[in-house]
Amino acid sequence: MNAKHDTLKADPLAQTHEVFNQARTLEDYNAYDNDTALREAVCRHGAGWAEDALSAHGAKTGSAEVIEWGFLANEHKPQFFSHDRQGYRVDYVKYHEAYHRLMMLGLESGIHSAPWANPKPGAHVARAAQSYLQGQVEAGHGCPLTMTFASVPSIKLTPSLANEWLPKILNNAYDPRNVPHTEKQALTIGMGMTEKQGGSDVRANTTRAYPIAAEGSGEAYELVGHKWFTSAPMCDAFLVLAQTDNGLSCFLVPRWRPDGSKNPIQVQRLKNKMGNVSNASSEIELRGALGWMVGDEGRGVPAIIEMVAMTRFDCMVGSTSGQRQAVAQAVNHAMGRAAFGKTLIDQPLMRNVLADLQLEVEGSLAITMRMGEALDNTTLDPTNEHEKLLLRLGLPAGKYWICKRTPFHAYEAMECLGGNGVTEDFIMARLYREAPINAIWEGSGNVQALDMLRALAKTPAVLEVWFAELAKTAGSDPRLDKAVTSLKREFADMDEAEYRARDIVDRLSLTLQASQLVAAGNGSVAEAFIASRLGEHGDRNYGTLPRGLDLDTILRRANPWEGN
């Protein structure tokens, strides 16, 4: 026989190839220390005092251990059990241990509580930064963290409920046991607004609330009806909308009654979602479920909108977080991968793409943290009309724009990894599946655009405040000045405003992003953002930056291994 053939036959385990030209795994890095844009925004908006805590949190969220929790929580989806083994109704959702560890990390860090428990300058900004770091690990568990955080302003509308519930809601601890809230010292809160027939049109809700005895704020009712999309069904209570004789009202509905019996909130099934799979989302029926009225009767939308405003802010934080992680993964890959004789990060076209993706993060973070500062200012001084009106327009505009931009951003970052990007072994596939979620939840794009028009109609002063904010950087760049002037002309003619609403929100967001980046003081970032977003390019793909920009500076800011 052939000698060469004999050799191979005798050594069936012969090495087939050497593995090389692979980027290192992005883990065991500090997600805060190495994020220059985030560090600058934290200090610029009044939260510099939180840097030590944020650095510690960034070390945790960048660790291999915590990153693995994110993978495990998504690999092992929540499981729903309507009954126990003996046939008793339990409505129990079982999560993987990794999900519980992520929840514990977030709650013990105070992501749900810090600005309410210890209000001070920069508290909302610091908390947003912490949530932004946590969200880069895994997005699904952020839903109950956000809802618990956002429930506080609504529950405060009824002092009797606030006195009983808020001490446990604001406790920095996690108790996932399936027991009554009276037996716990730490609670999480969910929400139930939408129904089959109405979706975002909650005034079409048919769920009814019947008074048990006395009527009005803080009083007990029984609710009969359904909710089509109730996430995190193992929360200890939910803010729910239901009709009374005097209109749509808001209720706090616990999973257990005070006497220890199960409140009849029955889960019908869990949604089979394309993304956010670690977070159980359920369809529920309320079969005479006990609930206490929050706020005034017939004022359910104003009561729960206090919560929705905060959840919309967190959609901005969450989508910006996803953008940052996508860029970090893309840059990490490009630094460790060579093709056609040159490292990807050194190839001009790839540099164009990566820098463009980083500019998106810069703009998203700038407007998000400005809204965080406004939340701090209004929390500390509820009479601050400028900041209140800035939020009234800034939250729907920012939520619309950032969340709309994220899916395409995630795809472009995924493409940077090539075939690896679409496999579930890498986080990019999960980031891509998560990307559309925030654009749809808490009011989809059209809802946000129409909310902007409602704000203008109800409180015209919001526009004056917006342009006053933009005026702070007037004269700094003629292209920005031109964009602001053009935007003012749009508002001078409100004919067919609803038809044009999306275009108007686009312009509101882009001009404020550009203005904030100018105010931030990094000329390279501001110049590149304005040149590419407010220039004459019109609709464009990522990777089409004009020539002559300082990409070295932008790419250093994108590098997850380098703190500038």
XYZ file of N, CA, C and O in Angstrom, residues 313 316 362-372 394 397-398 401-402 466 508-510 512-513 516:
100
model
N -38.495 56.570 28.770
C -37.109 56.975 28.996
C -36.204 55.752 29.012
O -35.116 55.752 28.424
N -35.286 54.500 25.685
C -34.146 55.252 25.146
C -32.839 54.694 25.698
O -31.887 54.454 24.954
N -23.102 57.967 19.980
C -22.805 59.280 20.565
C -24.067 60.152 20.600
O -24.373 60.784 21.612
N -24.790 60.177 19.483
C -26.006 60.985 19.436
C -27.097 60.453 20.342
O -27.794 61.223 21.032
N -27.264 59.138 20.366
C -28.286 58.534 21.223
C -27.993 58.793 22.690
O -28.887 59.147 23.474
N -26.746 58.622 23.069
C -26.369 58.831 24.463
C -26.518 60.299 24.864
O -26.942 60.612 25.979
N -26.208 61.201 23.940
C -26.287 62.626 24.250
C -27.708 63.053 24.593
O -27.946 63.732 25.604
N -28.684 62.662 23.775
C -30.053 63.078 24.032
C -30.648 62.328 25.228
O -31.409 62.879 26.017
N -30.254 61.070 25.396
C -30.753 60.290 26.530
C -30.298 60.894 27.849
O -31.103 61.078 28.788
N -29.027 61.210 27.951
C -28.527 61.752 29.213
C -29.015 63.181 29.467
O -29.143 63.593 30.621
N -29.299 63.931 28.401
C -29.919 65.245 28.631
C -31.304 65.075 29.218
O -31.725 65.845 30.095
N -32.051 64.074 28.778
C -33.359 63.801 29.376
C -33.192 63.313 30.816
O -34.010 63.618 31.681
N -32.114 62.555 31.074
C -31.840 62.141 32.448
C -31.602 63.328 33.357
O -32.091 63.374 34.494
N -39.241 65.799 24.612
C -38.014 65.020 24.445
C -38.194 63.527 24.614
O -37.509 62.739 23.939
N -40.002 62.132 21.382
C -39.102 62.310 20.241
C -37.876 61.412 20.360
O -37.476 60.738 19.400
N -37.271 61.390 21.542
C -36.084 60.564 21.751
C -36.393 59.091 21.667
O -35.636 58.310 21.067
N -36.946 58.201 17.927
C -35.772 58.240 17.057
C -34.756 57.166 17.404
O -34.292 56.412 16.536
N -34.375 57.071 18.662
C -33.330 56.121 19.055
C -33.779 54.686 18.796
O -33.033 53.866 18.252
N -38.036 73.907 23.431
C -37.160 73.119 22.556
C -36.179 74.025 21.821
O -34.974 73.770 21.795
N -36.641 67.066 14.959
C -36.520 67.439 16.372
C -35.364 66.691 17.020
O -34.536 67.275 17.729
N -35.318 65.398 16.778
C -34.321 64.560 17.429
C -32.913 64.859 16.917
O -31.970 65.007 17.702
N -32.759 64.921 15.607
C -31.428 65.130 15.038
C -30.832 66.472 15.449
O -29.636 66.561 15.760
N -31.492 68.216 18.152
C -31.120 68.217 19.567
C -29.879 67.352 19.794
O -29.002 67.713 20.595
N -29.784 66.216 19.114
C -28.576 65.400 19.226
C -27.348 66.205 18.822
O -26.332 66.219 19.525
N -26.520 68.900 21.381
C -25.935 68.330 22.594
C -24.484 67.906 22.373
O -23.639 68.047 23.259
